[in-house]
CSV table of C-alpha atoms in Angstrom, one decimal:
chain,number,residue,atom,x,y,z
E,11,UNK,CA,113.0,112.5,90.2
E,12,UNK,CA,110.9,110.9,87.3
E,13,UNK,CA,112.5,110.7,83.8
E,14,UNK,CA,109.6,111.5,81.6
E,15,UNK,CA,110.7,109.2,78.5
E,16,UNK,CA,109.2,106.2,80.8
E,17,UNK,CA,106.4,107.4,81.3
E,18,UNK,CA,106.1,108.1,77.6
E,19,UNK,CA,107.0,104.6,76.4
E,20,UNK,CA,104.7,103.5,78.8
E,21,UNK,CA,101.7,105.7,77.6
E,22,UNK,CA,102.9,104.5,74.0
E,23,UNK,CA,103.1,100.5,75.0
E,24,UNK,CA,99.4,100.9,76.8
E,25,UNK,CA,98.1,102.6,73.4
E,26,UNK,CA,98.7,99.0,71.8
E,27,UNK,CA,96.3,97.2,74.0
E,28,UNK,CA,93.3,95.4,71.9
E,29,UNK,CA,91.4,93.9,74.4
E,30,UNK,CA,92.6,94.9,77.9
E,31,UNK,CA,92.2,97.9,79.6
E,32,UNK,CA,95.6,99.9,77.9
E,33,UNK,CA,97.9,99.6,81.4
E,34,UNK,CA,101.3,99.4,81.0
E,35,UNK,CA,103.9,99.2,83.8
E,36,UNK,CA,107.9,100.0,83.2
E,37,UNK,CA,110.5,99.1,85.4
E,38,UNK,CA,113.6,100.8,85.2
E,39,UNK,CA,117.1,100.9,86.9
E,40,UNK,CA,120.4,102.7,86.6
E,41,UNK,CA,118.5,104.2,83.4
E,42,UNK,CA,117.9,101.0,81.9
E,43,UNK,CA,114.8,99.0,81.3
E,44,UNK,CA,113.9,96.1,83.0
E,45,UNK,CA,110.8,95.2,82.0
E,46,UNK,CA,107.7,96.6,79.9
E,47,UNK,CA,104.6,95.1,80.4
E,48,UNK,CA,100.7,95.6,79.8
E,49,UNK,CA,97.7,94.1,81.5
E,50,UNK,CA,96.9,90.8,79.8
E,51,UNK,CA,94.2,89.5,82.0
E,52,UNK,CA,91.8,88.9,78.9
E,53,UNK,CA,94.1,87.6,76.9
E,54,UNK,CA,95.2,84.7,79.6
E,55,UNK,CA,92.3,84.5,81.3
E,56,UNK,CA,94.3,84.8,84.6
E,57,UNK,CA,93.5,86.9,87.4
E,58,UNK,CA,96.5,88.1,88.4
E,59,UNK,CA,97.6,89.4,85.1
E,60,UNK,CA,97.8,93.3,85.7
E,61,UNK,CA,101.0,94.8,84.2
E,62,UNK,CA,102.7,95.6,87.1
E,63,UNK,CA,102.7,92.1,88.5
E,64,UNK,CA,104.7,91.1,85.2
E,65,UNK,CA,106.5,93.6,85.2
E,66,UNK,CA,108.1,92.6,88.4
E,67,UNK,CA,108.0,89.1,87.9
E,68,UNK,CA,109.8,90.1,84.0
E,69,UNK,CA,112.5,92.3,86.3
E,70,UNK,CA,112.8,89.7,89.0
E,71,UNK,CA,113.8,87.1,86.4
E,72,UNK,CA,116.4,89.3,85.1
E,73,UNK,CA,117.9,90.7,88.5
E,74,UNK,CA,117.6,87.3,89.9
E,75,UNK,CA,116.5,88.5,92.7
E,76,UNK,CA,113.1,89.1,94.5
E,77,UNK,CA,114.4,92.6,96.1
E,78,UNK,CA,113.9,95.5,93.2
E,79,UNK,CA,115.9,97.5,95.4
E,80,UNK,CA,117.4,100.8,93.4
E,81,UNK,CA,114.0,100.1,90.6
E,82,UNK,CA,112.0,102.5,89.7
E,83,UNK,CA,108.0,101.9,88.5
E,84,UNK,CA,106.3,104.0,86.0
E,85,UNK,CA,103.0,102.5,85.5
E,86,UNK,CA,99.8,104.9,83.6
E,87,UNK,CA,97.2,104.2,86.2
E,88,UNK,CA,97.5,104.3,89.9
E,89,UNK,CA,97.8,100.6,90.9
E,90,UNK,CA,95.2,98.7,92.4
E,91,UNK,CA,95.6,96.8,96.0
E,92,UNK,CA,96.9,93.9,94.7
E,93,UNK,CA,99.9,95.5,92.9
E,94,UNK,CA,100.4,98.0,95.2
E,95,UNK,CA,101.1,95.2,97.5
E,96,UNK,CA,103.4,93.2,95.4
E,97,UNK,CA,105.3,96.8,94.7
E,98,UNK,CA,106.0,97.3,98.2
E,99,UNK,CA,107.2,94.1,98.8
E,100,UNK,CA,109.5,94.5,95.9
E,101,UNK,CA,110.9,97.1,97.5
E,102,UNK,CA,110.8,99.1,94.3
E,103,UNK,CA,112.1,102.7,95.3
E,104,UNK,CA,109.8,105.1,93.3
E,105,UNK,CA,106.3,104.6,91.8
E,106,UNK,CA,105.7,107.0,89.4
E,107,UNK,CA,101.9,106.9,87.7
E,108,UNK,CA,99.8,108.6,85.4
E,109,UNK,CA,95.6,108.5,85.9
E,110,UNK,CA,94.4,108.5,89.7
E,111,UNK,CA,91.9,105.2,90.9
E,112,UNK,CA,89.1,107.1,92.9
E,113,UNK,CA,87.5,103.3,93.3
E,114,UNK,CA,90.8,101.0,93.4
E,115,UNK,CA,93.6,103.1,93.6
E,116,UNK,CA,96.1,101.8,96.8
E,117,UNK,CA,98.1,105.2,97.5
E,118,UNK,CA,95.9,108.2,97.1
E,119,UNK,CA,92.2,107.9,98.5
E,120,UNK,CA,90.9,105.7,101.2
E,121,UNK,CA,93.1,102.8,102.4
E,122,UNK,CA,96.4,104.0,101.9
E,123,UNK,CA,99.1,100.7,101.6
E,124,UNK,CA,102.0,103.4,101.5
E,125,UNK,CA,100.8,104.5,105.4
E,126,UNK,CA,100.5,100.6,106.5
E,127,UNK,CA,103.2,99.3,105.5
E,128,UNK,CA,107.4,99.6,106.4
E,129,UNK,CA,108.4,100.6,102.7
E,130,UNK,CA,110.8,103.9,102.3
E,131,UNK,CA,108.8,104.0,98.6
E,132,UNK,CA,108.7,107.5,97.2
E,133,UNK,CA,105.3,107.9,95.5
E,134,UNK,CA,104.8,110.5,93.1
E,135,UNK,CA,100.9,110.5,90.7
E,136,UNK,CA,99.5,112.5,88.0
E,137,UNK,CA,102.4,112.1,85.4
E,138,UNK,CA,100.9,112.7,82.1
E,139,UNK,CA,97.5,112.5,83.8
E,140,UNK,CA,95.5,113.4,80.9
E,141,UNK,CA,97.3,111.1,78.2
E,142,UNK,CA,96.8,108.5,80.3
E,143,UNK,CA,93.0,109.4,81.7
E,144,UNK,CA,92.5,109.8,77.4
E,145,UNK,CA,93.9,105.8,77.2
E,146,UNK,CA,91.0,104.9,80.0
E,147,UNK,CA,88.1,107.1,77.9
E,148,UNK,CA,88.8,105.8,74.6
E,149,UNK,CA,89.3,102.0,75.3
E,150,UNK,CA,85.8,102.3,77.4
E,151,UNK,CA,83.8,104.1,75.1
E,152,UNK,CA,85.7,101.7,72.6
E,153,UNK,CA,84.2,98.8,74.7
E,154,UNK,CA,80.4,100.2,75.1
E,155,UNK,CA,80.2,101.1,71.4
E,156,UNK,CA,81.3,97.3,70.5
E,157,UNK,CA,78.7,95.6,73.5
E,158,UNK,CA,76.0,97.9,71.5
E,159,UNK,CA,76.6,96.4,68.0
């Protein structure tokens, strides 16, 4: 069962982003935060920057361990391939996210990783779907009103 005050501090974390689009990944386990981290692809310039891959790099550090065994993943939109990869191979337990991908989401249209893969992950979407679909609005009108001026 999802602990809504993750998702929350997510949704608040995400509202911070400047320049990337406002994701923000939380890992938690045994109640306790692991890690809390945003996209920063713009800011580094590197590809691989989406807020769930340093989230679990952040949590790996700290578990000193690869396996996220007993971790859960609250994360305001539905991860793309990539992460959705790296999160089942984590073996993070639950996935817990807020706005739906209808182009690159991994788990709930088209190519569904959760169906191909060995992972026990419980997968639950649509946590605070409208908050977090209202973080995706404003940031891209936000973006097309500045590429205008």
């Amino acid at each position: 069962m999802y602990n809504k005050k993750f998702m929350e501090l997510a949704v608040d974390f995400a509202r911070n982003s400047k320049i990337d689009i406002p994701v923000c990944a939380v890992i938690v386990k045994d109640g306790e935060i692991l890690s809390i981290k945003a996209n920063e692809r713009e800011k580094t310039n590197k590809t691989a920057s989406h807020a769930e891959i340093l989230a679990i790099n952040e949590a790996n550090e700290k578990l000193k361990n690869w396996r996220l065994n007993d971790c859960d993943m609250y994360v305001t939109l539905e991860p793309c391939p990539m992460c959705g990869w790296a999160i089942l191979s984590s073996r993070i337990k639950n996935l817990y996210y807020g706005s739906y991908d209808n182009i690159y989401g991994a788990f709930s249209n088209g190519f569904n990783f959760e169906k191909i893969s060995n992972s026990k992950i419980n997968i639950k979407g649509g946590i605070m779907e409208e908050e977090c679909n209202k973080l995706l609005e404003d940031y891209f009108i936000r973006m097309r009103n500045e590429n205008k001026a």
